[in-house]
Amino acid sequence: MILGLDVSTSVTGVSIIDKNGELIYCEAWRTDKKGLSFYKKLGLIKEKLCYVKSQFPIEKIYVEEPLGMFASGRSSAQVISKIQRFNGATCWILKELFDLEPKYINASTARKLCGITIRRGQKAKLIVLQHVIENEKEFNVEYTQRGNPLKGTYDRADSIVIAKAGLLLSKNNNKNS
């Protein structure tokens, strides 16, 4: 089974797919509770990963590559640094728990591998969510009273794309071996 993650300091999307690409597990782990320190958030992630390890025979782990540059108007150096530290610490936890080295996949590469095209000016999160809704019968979306997806929905969708891209990459690597 393949574990795909979209790691963030507020919500981490986590999906597991089998060797046929069927969705087995898909959750959003919220760590945005007020007053949680950086390390308490990591503790929550570790606790959830221990559950995953006890329930699923994970063979490969793929993680969305963290932001590496500024997105105009959205990301300060401080935010990027915090996300990268959290992502790195989460990957260390993954390595320790599963004894597998997580592999990073760039979000754009993952989308391309899954056949998702984002045109200039389009909101990637919306396009990815629409693709997942149309292609994953097991993916459920709940909406707020205003019609917006509940917090964590985009993260869950992203984690599915990372897991599916990981599956495609591992199949391609096996063919080339």
PDB file of C-alpha atoms in Angstrom:
ATOM      1  CA  MET A   1       0.000   0.000   0.000  1.00  0.00           C
ATOM      2  CA  ILE A   2       1.075   3.549  -0.685  1.00  0.00           C
ATOM      3  CA  LEU A   3       0.814   6.359   1.831  1.00  0.00           C
ATOM      4  CA  GLY A   4       0.512   9.878   0.409  1.00  0.00           C
ATOM      5  CA  LEU A   5       0.713  13.018   2.523  1.00  0.00           C
ATOM      6  CA  ASP A   6       0.161  16.736   2.068  1.00  0.00           C
ATOM      7  CA  VAL A   7       1.914  18.010   5.206  1.00  0.00           C
ATOM      8  CA  SER A   8       1.075  21.353   6.762  1.00  0.00           C
ATOM      9  CA  THR A   9       1.267  22.903  10.209  1.00  0.00           C
ATOM     10  CA  SER A  10      -2.513  23.362  10.295  1.00  0.00           C
ATOM     11  CA  VAL A  11      -4.002  20.411   8.361  1.00  0.00           C
ATOM     12  CA  THR A  12      -2.237  17.340   7.005  1.00  0.00           C
ATOM     13  CA  GLY A  13      -3.998  15.388   4.276  1.00  0.00           C
ATOM     14  CA  VAL A  14      -3.332  11.646   4.424  1.00  0.00           C
ATOM     15  CA  SER A  15      -4.362   8.998   1.899  1.00  0.00           C
ATOM     16  CA  ILE A  16      -3.621   5.324   1.426  1.00  0.00           C
ATOM     17  CA  ILE A  17      -4.133   3.530  -1.861  1.00  0.00           C
ATOM     18  CA  ASP A  18      -3.615  -0.110  -2.740  1.00  0.00           C
ATOM     19  CA  LYS A  19      -1.472  -1.466  -5.590  1.00  0.00           C
ATOM     20  CA  ASN A  20      -4.420  -1.010  -7.977  1.00  0.00           C
ATOM     21  CA  GLY A  21      -4.829   2.661  -7.053  1.00  0.00           C
ATOM     22  CA  GLU A  22      -8.006   2.093  -5.034  1.00  0.00           C
ATOM     23  CA  LEU A  23      -8.524   4.542  -2.195  1.00  0.00           C
ATOM     24  CA  ILE A  24      -8.404   2.728   1.159  1.00  0.00           C
ATOM     25  CA  TYR A  25      -8.069   5.591   3.651  1.00  0.00           C
ATOM     26  CA  CYS A  26      -8.391   9.357   3.374  1.00  0.00           C
ATOM     27  CA  GLU A  27      -8.329  11.783   6.293  1.00  0.00           C
ATOM     28  CA  ALA A  28      -7.444  15.343   7.209  1.00  0.00           C
ATOM     29  CA  TRP A  29      -5.533  15.578  10.450  1.00  0.00           C
ATOM     30  CA  ARG A  30      -6.107  18.989  11.976  1.00  0.00           C
ATOM     31  CA  THR A  31      -3.347  20.473  14.078  1.00  0.00           C
ATOM     32  CA  ASP A  32      -4.633  24.043  14.044  1.00  0.00           C
ATOM     33  CA  LYS A  33      -6.044  23.998  17.560  1.00  0.00           C
ATOM     34  CA  LYS A  34      -5.210  27.140  19.472  1.00  0.00           C
ATOM     35  CA  GLY A  35      -2.298  26.853  21.851  1.00  0.00           C
ATOM     36  CA  LEU A  36      -0.648  23.796  20.263  1.00  0.00           C
ATOM     37  CA  SER A  37       3.103  24.195  20.075  1.00  0.00           C
ATOM     38  CA  PHE A  38       5.150  23.075  17.089  1.00  0.00           C
ATOM     39  CA  TYR A  39       6.162  19.901  18.956  1.00  0.00           C
ATOM     40  CA  LYS A  40       2.661  19.090  20.215  1.00  0.00           C
ATOM     41  CA  LYS A  41       1.464  19.273  16.609  1.00  0.00           C
ATOM     42  CA  LEU A  42       4.193  16.809  15.642  1.00  0.00           C
ATOM     43  CA  GLY A  43       3.116  14.611  18.541  1.00  0.00           C
ATOM     44  CA  LEU A  44      -0.423  14.508  17.148  1.00  0.00           C
ATOM     45  CA  ILE A  45       0.898  13.595  13.711  1.00  0.00           C
ATOM     46  CA  LYS A  46       3.049  10.818  15.233  1.00  0.00           C
ATOM     47  CA  GLU A  47       0.071   9.461  17.170  1.00  0.00           C
ATOM     48  CA  LYS A  48      -2.044   9.309  13.998  1.00  0.00           C
ATOM     49  CA  LEU A  49       0.798   7.699  12.050  1.00  0.00           C
ATOM     50  CA  CYS A  50       1.132   5.022  14.730  1.00  0.00           C
ATOM     51  CA  TYR A  51      -2.524   4.190  14.120  1.00  0.00           C
ATOM     52  CA  VAL A  52      -1.929   4.016  10.348  1.00  0.00           C
ATOM     53  CA  LYS A  53       1.049   1.717  10.908  1.00  0.00           C
ATOM     54  CA  SER A  54      -1.032  -0.604  13.091  1.00  0.00           C
ATOM     55  CA  GLN A  55      -3.807  -0.873  10.499  1.00  0.00           C
ATOM     56  CA  PHE A  56      -2.147  -0.822   7.071  1.00  0.00           C
ATOM     57  CA  PRO A  57       0.901  -2.582   5.551  1.00  0.00           C
ATOM     58  CA  ILE A  58       2.546   0.506   4.058  1.00  0.00           C
ATOM     59  CA  GLU A  59       5.173  -0.274   1.402  1.00  0.00           C
ATOM     60  CA  LYS A  60       5.955   3.186   0.034  1.00  0.00           C
ATOM     61  CA  ILE A  61       5.542   6.745   1.300  1.00  0.00           C
ATOM     62  CA  TYR A  62       5.239   9.889  -0.804  1.00  0.00           C
ATOM     63  CA  VAL A  63       5.052  13.429   0.538  1.00  0.00           C
ATOM     64  CA  GLU A  64       4.188  16.634  -1.288  1.00  0.00           C
ATOM     65  CA  GLU A  65       7.326  18.713  -1.552  1.00  0.00           C
ATOM     66  CA  PRO A  66       7.062  21.767   0.728  1.00  0.00           C
ATOM     67  CA  LEU A  67       7.019  25.308  -0.586  1.00  0.00           C
ATOM     68  CA  GLY A  68      10.458  26.310  -1.685  1.00  0.00           C
ATOM     69  CA  MET A  69       9.873  29.864  -2.792  1.00  0.00           C
ATOM     70  CA  PHE A  70       7.727  32.875  -2.159  1.00  0.00           C
ATOM     71  CA  ALA A  71       4.226  32.989  -3.581  1.00  0.00           C
ATOM     72  CA  SER A  72       3.510  36.662  -4.030  1.00  0.00           C
ATOM     73  CA  GLY A  73       1.316  37.970  -1.270  1.00  0.00           C
ATOM     74  CA  ARG A  74       0.975  34.600   0.472  1.00  0.00           C
ATOM     75  CA  SER A  75       4.183  33.280   1.980  1.00  0.00           C
ATOM     76  CA  SER A  76       6.760  35.031   4.112  1.00  0.00           C
ATOM     77  CA  ALA A  77      10.220  33.614   4.766  1.00  0.00           C
ATOM     78  CA  GLN A  78       9.092  32.805   8.311  1.00  0.00           C
ATOM     79  CA  VAL A  79       6.067  30.816   7.078  1.00  0.00           C
ATOM     80  CA  ILE A  80       8.116  28.918   4.492  1.00  0.00           C
ATOM     81  CA  SER A  81      10.743  28.085   7.116  1.00  0.00           C
ATOM     82  CA  LYS A  82       8.133  26.783   9.564  1.00  0.00           C
ATOM     83  CA  ILE A  83       6.433  24.639   6.883  1.00  0.00           C
ATOM     84  CA  GLN A  84       9.765  23.169   5.787  1.00  0.00           C
ATOM     85  CA  ARG A  85      10.784  22.368   9.378  1.00  0.00           C
ATOM     86  CA  PHE A  86       7.419  20.733  10.073  1.00  0.00           C
ATOM     87  CA  ASN A  87       7.563  18.777   6.833  1.00  0.00           C
ATOM     88  CA  GLY A  88      11.107  17.585   7.558  1.00  0.00           C
ATOM     89  CA  ALA A  89      10.233  16.561  11.114  1.00  0.00           C
ATOM     90  CA  THR A  90       7.161  14.693   9.845  1.00  0.00           C
ATOM     91  CA  CYS A  91       9.317  12.853   7.299  1.00  0.00           C
ATOM     92  CA  TRP A  92      11.728  11.895  10.070  1.00  0.00           C
ATOM     93  CA  ILE A  93       8.796  10.468  12.065  1.00  0.00           C
ATOM     94  CA  LEU A  94       7.666   8.539   8.967  1.00  0.00           C
ATOM     95  CA  LYS A  95      11.168   7.086   8.493  1.00  0.00           C
ATOM     96  CA  GLU A  96      11.428   6.065  12.133  1.00  0.00           C
ATOM     97  CA  LEU A  97       7.948   4.484  12.332  1.00  0.00           C
ATOM     98  CA  PHE A  98       7.794   2.694   8.986  1.00  0.00           C
ATOM     99  CA  ASP A  99      11.517   2.178   8.333  1.00  0.00           C
ATOM    100  CA  LEU A 100      10.889   3.566   4.849  1.00  0.00           C
ATOM    101  CA  GLU A 101      12.360   6.725   3.373  1.00  0.00           C
ATOM    102  CA  PRO A 102       9.589   9.073   2.258  1.00  0.00           C
ATOM    103  CA  LYS A 103      10.016  10.366  -1.269  1.00  0.00           C
ATOM    104  CA  TYR A 104       9.123  13.950  -2.140  1.00  0.00           C
ATOM    105  CA  ILE A 105       6.943  14.734  -5.131  1.00  0.00           C
ATOM    106  CA  ASN A 106       6.482  18.255  -6.431  1.00  0.00           C
ATOM    107  CA  ALA A 107       2.784  19.229  -6.532  1.00  0.00           C
ATOM    108  CA  SER A 108       2.932  20.227 -10.221  1.00  0.00           C
ATOM    109  CA  THR A 109       4.636  16.962 -11.156  1.00  0.00           C
ATOM    110  CA  ALA A 110       2.060  14.949  -9.201  1.00  0.00           C
ATOM    111  CA  ARG A 111      -0.830  16.729 -10.913  1.00  0.00           C
ATOM    112  CA  LYS A 112       0.708  16.212 -14.338  1.00  0.00           C
ATOM    113  CA  LEU A 113       1.242  12.489 -13.662  1.00  0.00           C
ATOM    114  CA  CYS A 114      -2.428  12.212 -12.665  1.00  0.00           C
ATOM    115  CA  GLY A 115      -3.600  13.991 -15.808  1.00  0.00           C
ATOM    116  CA  ILE A 116      -4.611  17.214 -14.065  1.00  0.00           C
ATOM    117  CA  THR A 117      -3.976  20.380 -16.047  1.00  0.00           C
ATOM    118  CA  ILE A 118      -3.960  23.753 -14.337  1.00  0.00           C
ATOM    119  CA  ARG A 119      -4.151  26.670 -16.730  1.00  0.00           C
ATOM    120  CA  ARG A 120      -2.745  30.063 -15.889  1.00  0.00           C
ATOM    121  CA  GLY A 121      -5.165  31.975 -13.704  1.00  0.00           C
ATOM    122  CA  GLN A 122      -7.006  28.881 -12.475  1.00  0.00           C
ATOM    123  CA  LYS A 123      -7.053  27.974  -8.799  1.00  0.00           C
ATOM    124  CA  ALA A 124      -5.161  24.697  -8.525  1.00  0.00           C
ATOM    125  CA  LYS A 125      -6.943  23.566  -5.345  1.00  0.00           C
ATOM    126  CA  LEU A 126     -10.356  23.841  -7.039  1.00  0.00           C
ATOM    127  CA  ILE A 127      -9.224  21.970 -10.155  1.00  0.00           C
ATOM    128  CA  VAL A 128      -7.605  19.191  -8.086  1.00  0.00           C
ATOM    129  CA  LEU A 129     -10.715  18.829  -5.920  1.00  0.00           C
ATOM    130  CA  GLN A 130     -12.969  18.629  -8.977  1.00  0.00           C
ATOM    131  CA  HIS A 131     -10.703  15.970 -10.518  1.00  0.00           C
ATOM    132  CA  VAL A 132     -10.743  13.894  -7.330  1.00  0.00           C
ATOM    133  CA  ILE A 133     -14.538  14.194  -6.964  1.00  0.00           C
ATOM    134  CA  GLU A 134     -15.003  13.024 -10.559  1.00  0.00           C
ATOM    135  CA  ASN A 135     -12.511  10.147 -10.340  1.00  0.00           C
ATOM    136  CA  GLU A 136     -12.659   8.787  -6.784  1.00  0.00           C
ATOM    137  CA  LYS A 137     -15.991   7.202  -5.886  1.00  0.00           C
ATOM    138  CA  GLU A 138     -14.812   6.712  -2.274  1.00  0.00           C
ATOM    139  CA  PHE A 139     -13.983  10.408  -1.792  1.00  0.00           C
ATOM    140  CA  ASN A 140     -16.673  12.201   0.180  1.00  0.00           C
ATOM    141  CA  VAL A 141     -16.970  15.953   0.419  1.00  0.00           C
ATOM    142  CA  GLU A 142     -18.859  17.837   3.077  1.00  0.00           C
ATOM    143  CA  TYR A 143     -19.693  21.509   2.671  1.00  0.00           C
ATOM    144  CA  THR A 144     -20.204  24.441   5.001  1.00  0.00           C
ATOM    145  CA  GLN A 145     -23.521  26.293   5.119  1.00  0.00           C
ATOM    146  CA  ARG A 146     -22.060  28.732   2.588  1.00  0.00           C
ATOM    147  CA  GLY A 147     -21.275  25.940   0.143  1.00  0.00           C
ATOM    148  CA  ASN A 148     -17.507  25.786   0.665  1.00  0.00           C
ATOM    149  CA  PRO A 149     -15.708  22.483   1.237  1.00  0.00           C
ATOM    150  CA  LEU A 150     -14.984  21.814   4.924  1.00  0.00           C
ATOM    151  CA  LYS A 151     -11.486  22.628   6.121  1.00  0.00           C
ATOM    152  CA  GLY A 152      -9.142  19.784   5.218  1.00  0.00           C
ATOM    153  CA  THR A 153     -10.972  18.774   2.036  1.00  0.00           C
ATOM    154  CA  TYR A 154      -8.361  20.291  -0.265  1.00  0.00           C
ATOM    155  CA  ASP A 155      -5.588  18.673   1.787  1.00  0.00           C
ATOM    156  CA  ARG A 156      -7.247  15.255   1.496  1.00  0.00           C
ATOM    157  CA  ALA A 157      -7.595  15.721  -2.269  1.00  0.00           C
ATOM    158  CA  ASP A 158      -3.944  16.736  -2.563  1.00  0.00           C
ATOM    159  CA  SER A 159      -2.841  13.682  -0.579  1.00  0.00           C
ATOM    160  CA  ILE A 160      -4.739  11.422  -3.001  1.00  0.00           C
ATOM    161  CA  VAL A 161      -2.957  13.031  -5.943  1.00  0.00           C
ATOM    162  CA  ILE A 162       0.409  12.539  -4.208  1.00  0.00           C
ATOM    163  CA  ALA A 163      -0.363   8.866  -3.472  1.00  0.00           C
ATOM    164  CA  LYS A 164      -1.566   8.208  -7.048  1.00  0.00           C
ATOM    165  CA  ALA A 165       1.477   9.965  -8.517  1.00  0.00           C
ATOM    166  CA  GLY A 166       3.668   7.857  -6.222  1.00  0.00           C
ATOM    167  CA  LEU A 167       2.011   4.707  -7.513  1.00  0.00           C
ATOM    168  CA  LEU A 168       2.618   5.784 -11.111  1.00  0.00           C
ATOM    169  CA  LEU A 169       6.256   6.641 -10.374  1.00  0.00           C
ATOM    170  CA  SER A 170       6.857   3.317  -8.641  1.00  0.00           C
ATOM    171  CA  LYS A 171       5.293   1.409 -11.565  1.00  0.00           C
ATOM    172  CA  ASN A 172       7.492   3.336 -14.017  1.00  0.00           C
ATOM    173  CA  ASN A 173      10.596   2.649 -11.899  1.00  0.00           C
ATOM    174  CA  ASN A 174       9.772  -1.081 -11.834  1.00  0.00           C
ATOM    175  CA  LYS A 175       9.456  -1.108 -15.631  1.00  0.00           C
ATOM    176  CA  ASN A 176      12.834   0.597 -15.991  1.00  0.00           C
ATOM    177  CA  SER A 177      14.604  -1.762 -13.562  1.00  0.00           C
TER     178      SER A 177
END
